[in-house]
């Protein structure tokens, strides 16, 4: 299973004081040196954490997979077209939200997404769609010929340790099985931590996880190498 670390919140700490440190590129390189398979960053429309110059610097520094998350807008697609990340993950975005809430409504956005997906794929950028674990969204993603979907695990994470946990876990499992049966590569992410990741990592259909907030929080206590290695161990144990 590939472990991609989202380093957005390194930029959150930097931007809180308007300093040049901590540097998201430095964090990205520490993550890779410590066993991460790739780096994920979200260029939000309001640039609240990652900024345009970070995206360019990450692209030249990250020699493994660089996954750029973005809203499906013309502005963002133009940036991706220039920066050439390995993967673009389209995510829904609302300015007032604290983090990405919910998945893309692929059914409603079909036409908007289709043109943008084709533009990126023409540049050999792989496209992933961040969606809720729902069959209709998965089928719509498949119809758009994307390479990958990322299943939103936020509801599972929210229910973890609560009565709804098993229901949310099985929604992710059923969605992963269905997506894989359609030939899609399956990733998962949002709200994953060392405590709740095992059930997701145990799903053989899921080939990648994108984890941000919990790893950056762990890094405050145990360093980036410690946080990435601890997460890696949790994935490997769950998968064995
Ligand atoms: N995957 C996607 C598509 C996201 O938008 C985010 C949050 O930016 C993550 C994964 C990581 O979520 P978290 O920070 O909760 O681990």
Short mmCIF file of C-alpha atoms and ligand atoms in Angstrom, two decimals:
data_model
loop_
_atom_site.label_atom_id
_atom_site.label_comp_id
_atom_site.label_asym_id
_atom_site.label_seq_id
_atom_site.Cartn_x
_atom_site.Cartn_y
_atom_site.Cartn_z
CA UNK A 1 0.00 0.00 0.00
CA UNK A 2 1.35 3.41 -0.96
CA UNK A 3 1.55 6.03 1.77
CA UNK A 4 1.25 9.61 0.56
CA UNK A 5 1.73 12.37 3.09
CA UNK A 6 -0.19 15.63 2.74
CA UNK A 7 2.11 18.42 3.93
CA UNK A 8 -0.44 21.31 3.80
CA UNK A 9 -0.33 21.94 7.52
CA UNK A 10 3.41 22.55 7.53
CA UNK A 11 2.47 25.58 5.44
CA UNK A 12 -0.33 26.38 7.91
CA UNK A 13 2.25 26.74 10.70
CA UNK A 14 4.55 28.81 8.48
CA UNK A 15 1.75 31.12 7.35
CA UNK A 16 0.56 31.66 10.94
CA UNK A 17 3.63 33.84 11.49
CA UNK A 18 4.51 34.91 7.96
CA UNK A 19 7.97 33.37 8.26
CA UNK A 20 9.89 31.31 5.70
CA UNK A 21 9.91 28.31 8.05
CA UNK A 22 8.85 25.54 8.43
CA UNK A 23 9.40 24.71 4.78
CA UNK A 24 6.90 22.26 3.20
CA UNK A 25 9.60 21.08 0.77
CA UNK A 26 11.91 20.19 3.66
CA UNK A 27 9.06 18.27 5.30
CA UNK A 28 8.27 16.50 2.01
CA UNK A 29 11.87 15.34 1.64
CA UNK A 30 11.95 14.11 5.24
CA UNK A 31 8.73 12.16 4.61
CA UNK A 32 10.14 10.51 1.50
CA UNK A 33 13.43 9.70 3.21
CA UNK A 34 11.40 8.10 6.02
CA UNK A 35 9.37 5.77 3.81
CA UNK A 36 6.52 7.79 2.28
CA UNK A 37 5.82 6.85 -1.34
CA UNK A 38 4.58 10.25 -2.40
CA UNK A 39 3.63 13.76 -1.38
CA UNK A 40 0.23 15.39 -1.59
CA UNK A 41 -0.54 19.10 -1.39
CA UNK A 42 -3.78 21.03 -1.80
CA UNK A 43 -3.59 24.40 -3.51
CA UNK A 44 -6.78 25.98 -2.23
CA UNK A 45 -8.38 28.89 -4.01
CA UNK A 46 -7.77 31.12 -0.96
CA UNK A 47 -4.12 29.92 -0.63
CA UNK A 48 -4.63 29.50 3.12
CA UNK A 49 -1.73 27.02 3.41
CA UNK A 50 0.08 25.86 0.25
CA UNK A 51 0.92 28.68 -2.16
CA UNK A 52 1.80 28.75 -5.84
CA UNK A 53 5.55 28.94 -5.20
CA UNK A 54 5.30 25.89 -2.88
CA UNK A 55 3.69 23.90 -5.67
CA UNK A 56 6.53 24.73 -8.06
CA UNK A 57 9.19 23.97 -5.44
CA UNK A 58 7.51 20.68 -4.50
CA UNK A 59 7.34 19.67 -8.16
CA UNK A 60 11.04 20.10 -8.65
CA UNK A 61 12.02 18.51 -5.31
CA UNK A 62 9.71 15.47 -5.23
CA UNK A 63 11.09 12.75 -7.50
CA UNK A 64 8.56 10.14 -6.36
CA UNK A 65 4.86 10.86 -6.84
CA UNK A 66 3.60 14.40 -6.44
CA UNK A 67 -0.19 14.53 -6.11
CA UNK A 68 -1.70 18.01 -6.41
CA UNK A 69 -5.21 18.40 -5.01
CA UNK A 70 -7.32 21.19 -6.42
CA UNK A 71 -10.81 22.42 -7.22
CA UNK A 72 -11.92 21.74 -10.79
CA UNK A 73 -11.58 25.35 -11.94
CA UNK A 74 -9.90 26.89 -15.00
CA UNK A 75 -7.40 28.71 -12.77
CA UNK A 76 -6.26 25.49 -11.09
CA UNK A 77 -6.12 23.47 -14.29
CA UNK A 78 -3.91 26.15 -15.86
CA UNK A 79 -1.52 25.87 -12.91
CA UNK A 80 -1.42 22.05 -13.14
CA UNK A 81 -0.87 22.29 -16.88
CA UNK A 82 2.23 24.37 -16.23
CA UNK A 83 3.60 22.62 -13.11
CA UNK A 84 2.95 19.04 -14.31
CA UNK A 85 2.35 17.11 -11.08
CA UNK A 86 2.23 13.32 -11.51
CA UNK A 87 -1.38 13.20 -10.32
CA UNK A 88 -4.14 15.78 -9.99
CA UNK A 89 -6.90 14.96 -7.52
CA UNK A 90 -10.02 17.02 -8.04
CA UNK A 91 -11.72 17.86 -4.76
CA UNK A 92 -14.79 19.94 -3.91
CA UNK A 93 -13.99 23.26 -2.30
CA UNK A 94 -15.98 25.80 -0.36
CA UNK A 95 -14.25 28.87 0.99
CA UNK A 96 -15.86 28.80 4.42
CA UNK A 97 -15.08 25.14 5.14
CA UNK A 98 -12.34 24.21 7.61
CA UNK A 99 -11.21 21.26 5.49
CA UNK A 100 -12.54 19.37 2.47
CA UNK A 101 -16.06 18.36 3.43
CA UNK A 102 -17.70 15.60 1.42
CA UNK A 103 -16.76 14.30 -1.98
CA UNK A 104 -17.21 15.67 -5.47
CA UNK A 105 -20.66 15.37 -6.99
CA UNK A 106 -19.38 13.77 -10.19
CA UNK A 107 -22.90 13.25 -11.54
CA UNK A 108 -23.72 16.95 -11.31
CA UNK A 109 -20.30 18.11 -12.53
CA UNK A 110 -19.87 15.64 -15.38
CA UNK A 111 -19.44 18.19 -18.18
CA UNK A 112 -17.17 20.53 -16.19
CA UNK A 113 -14.98 17.65 -15.10
CA UNK A 114 -14.78 15.96 -18.51
CA UNK A 115 -13.08 18.87 -20.27
CA UNK A 116 -10.62 19.42 -17.45
CA UNK A 117 -9.77 15.74 -17.10
CA UNK A 118 -9.04 15.50 -20.82
CA UNK A 119 -6.82 18.56 -20.72
CA UNK A 120 -4.68 17.10 -17.92
CA UNK A 121 -4.56 13.60 -19.36
CA UNK A 122 -3.33 15.07 -22.64
CA UNK A 123 -0.30 16.22 -20.63
CA UNK A 124 0.13 12.68 -19.20
CA UNK A 125 -1.08 13.75 -15.76
CA UNK A 126 -3.05 11.00 -14.02
CA UNK A 127 -6.41 12.16 -12.67
CA UNK A 128 -8.08 11.07 -9.46
CA UNK A 129 -11.52 12.13 -8.18
CA UNK A 130 -12.19 12.50 -4.46
CA UNK A 131 -15.64 11.03 -3.90
CA UNK A 132 -17.92 9.66 -1.23
CA UNK A 133 -18.07 5.85 -1.03
CA UNK A 134 -21.23 5.67 -3.16
CA UNK A 135 -21.82 3.44 -6.17
CA UNK A 136 -23.41 6.16 -8.32
CA UNK A 137 -20.41 8.47 -7.88
CA UNK A 138 -17.99 5.64 -8.63
CA UNK A 139 -19.83 4.66 -11.81
CA UNK A 140 -19.87 8.30 -12.92
CA UNK A 141 -16.12 8.56 -12.26
CA UNK A 142 -15.54 5.42 -14.33
CA UNK A 143 -17.54 6.96 -17.21
CA UNK A 144 -15.14 9.91 -17.18
CA UNK A 145 -12.18 7.57 -17.78
CA UNK A 146 -10.14 8.71 -14.81
CA UNK A 147 -7.28 6.51 -13.67
CA UNK A 148 -8.11 6.63 -9.97
CA UNK A 149 -10.70 7.53 -7.38
CA UNK A 150 -9.97 8.51 -3.79
CA UNK A 151 -12.67 7.39 -1.38
CA UNK A 152 -13.56 9.96 1.29
CA UNK A 153 -12.99 8.28 4.65
CA UNK A 154 -14.15 11.27 6.70
CA UNK A 155 -17.47 9.67 7.70
CA UNK A 156 -15.68 6.49 8.73
CA UNK A 157 -13.13 8.49 10.74
CA UNK A 158 -15.92 10.50 12.36
CA UNK A 159 -17.79 7.32 13.35
CA UNK A 160 -14.66 5.53 14.61
CA UNK A 161 -15.26 4.23 18.13
CA UNK A 162 -18.97 5.07 17.82
CA UNK A 163 -21.98 2.85 17.03
CA UNK A 164 -21.87 3.83 13.33
CA UNK A 165 -18.29 2.70 12.79
CA UNK A 166 -19.03 -0.69 11.25
CA UNK A 167 -21.61 0.75 8.86
CA UNK A 168 -19.20 3.44 7.64
CA UNK A 169 -16.36 0.92 7.37
CA UNK A 170 -18.48 -1.40 5.27
CA UNK A 171 -19.54 1.48 2.98
CA UNK A 172 -15.85 2.08 2.23
CA UNK A 173 -15.25 -1.65 1.73
CA UNK A 174 -18.19 -2.04 -0.67
CA UNK A 175 -17.19 1.07 -2.59
CA UNK A 176 -13.59 -0.13 -2.90
CA UNK A 177 -14.71 -3.54 -4.16
CA UNK A 178 -17.07 -1.96 -6.69
CA UNK A 179 -14.50 0.55 -7.95
CA UNK A 180 -11.87 -2.13 -8.35
CA UNK A 181 -14.36 -4.31 -10.28
CA UNK A 182 -14.78 -1.40 -12.73
CA UNK A 183 -11.02 -1.26 -13.28
CA UNK A 184 -10.40 1.88 -11.23
CA UNK A 185 -7.37 2.27 -9.02
CA UNK A 186 -8.56 2.99 -5.48
CA UNK A 187 -7.08 5.41 -2.97
CA UNK A 188 -8.56 6.57 0.34
CA UNK A 189 -8.10 9.52 2.62
CA UNK A 190 -9.38 12.11 5.07
CA UNK A 191 -9.38 11.92 8.82
CA UNK A 192 -7.08 8.89 8.95
CA UNK A 193 -4.90 8.47 12.02
CA UNK A 194 -2.69 5.78 13.53
CA UNK A 195 -5.73 4.71 15.58
CA UNK A 196 -8.27 4.31 12.79
CA UNK A 197 -6.18 3.46 9.73
CA UNK A 198 -5.94 -0.31 10.25
CA UNK A 199 -9.42 -1.17 8.94
CA UNK A 200 -8.80 0.89 5.80
CA UNK A 201 -5.30 -0.51 5.26
CA UNK A 202 -6.69 -4.04 5.56
CA UNK A 203 -8.84 -3.48 2.42
CA UNK A 204 -6.85 -5.11 -0.37
CA UNK A 205 -8.61 -3.09 -3.08
CA UNK A 206 -7.18 0.14 -1.65
CA UNK A 207 -3.72 0.78 -3.04
CA UNK A 208 -2.96 4.20 -1.57
CA UNK A 209 -3.78 6.36 1.43
CA UNK A 210 -3.36 10.14 1.63
CA UNK A 211 -2.82 11.28 5.21
CA UNK A 212 -2.11 14.82 6.35
CA UNK A 213 -3.32 16.35 9.56
CA UNK A 214 -2.62 13.37 11.84
CA UNK A 215 0.92 12.88 10.53
CA UNK A 216 1.79 16.57 10.89
CA UNK A 217 0.33 16.48 14.42
CA UNK A 218 2.39 13.37 15.23
CA UNK A 219 5.48 15.05 13.77
CA UNK A 220 5.15 17.81 16.38
CA UNK A 221 5.60 15.15 19.06
CA UNK A 222 7.87 12.60 17.41
CA UNK A 223 9.51 14.31 14.38
CA UNK A 224 8.60 13.72 10.74
CA UNK A 225 10.71 10.55 10.41
CA UNK A 226 9.11 9.17 13.59
CA UNK A 227 5.57 10.06 12.47
CA UNK A 228 5.97 8.62 8.96
CA UNK A 229 7.64 5.44 10.18
CA UNK A 230 4.94 4.94 12.83
CA UNK A 231 2.19 5.32 10.20
CA UNK A 232 4.06 3.01 7.81
CA UNK A 233 4.25 0.35 10.55
CA UNK A 234 0.51 0.61 11.21
CA UNK A 235 -0.20 0.13 7.48
CA UNK A 236 2.17 -2.80 7.14
CA UNK A 237 0.81 -4.59 10.22
CA UNK A 238 -2.79 -4.14 9.04
CA UNK A 239 -1.89 -5.38 5.58
CA UNK A 240 0.10 -8.45 6.68
N1 LIG B 1 -7.27 13.39 0.64
C1 LIG B 1 -7.90 14.50 0.19
C2 LIG B 1 -8.49 14.46 -1.18
C3 LIG B 1 -7.97 15.67 0.96
O1 LIG B 1 -8.59 16.75 0.48
C4 LIG B 1 -7.36 15.68 2.22
C5 LIG B 1 -7.37 16.93 3.05
O2 LIG B 1 -6.70 17.94 2.38
C6 LIG B 1 -6.69 14.52 2.65
C7 LIG B 1 -6.70 13.38 1.86
C8 LIG B 1 -5.98 14.46 3.96
O3 LIG B 1 -6.89 14.54 5.00
P1 LIG B 1 -6.34 14.65 6.49
O4 LIG B 1 -5.57 15.92 6.59
O5 LIG B 1 -7.58 14.63 7.31
O6 LIG B 1 -5.46 13.44 6.71
#
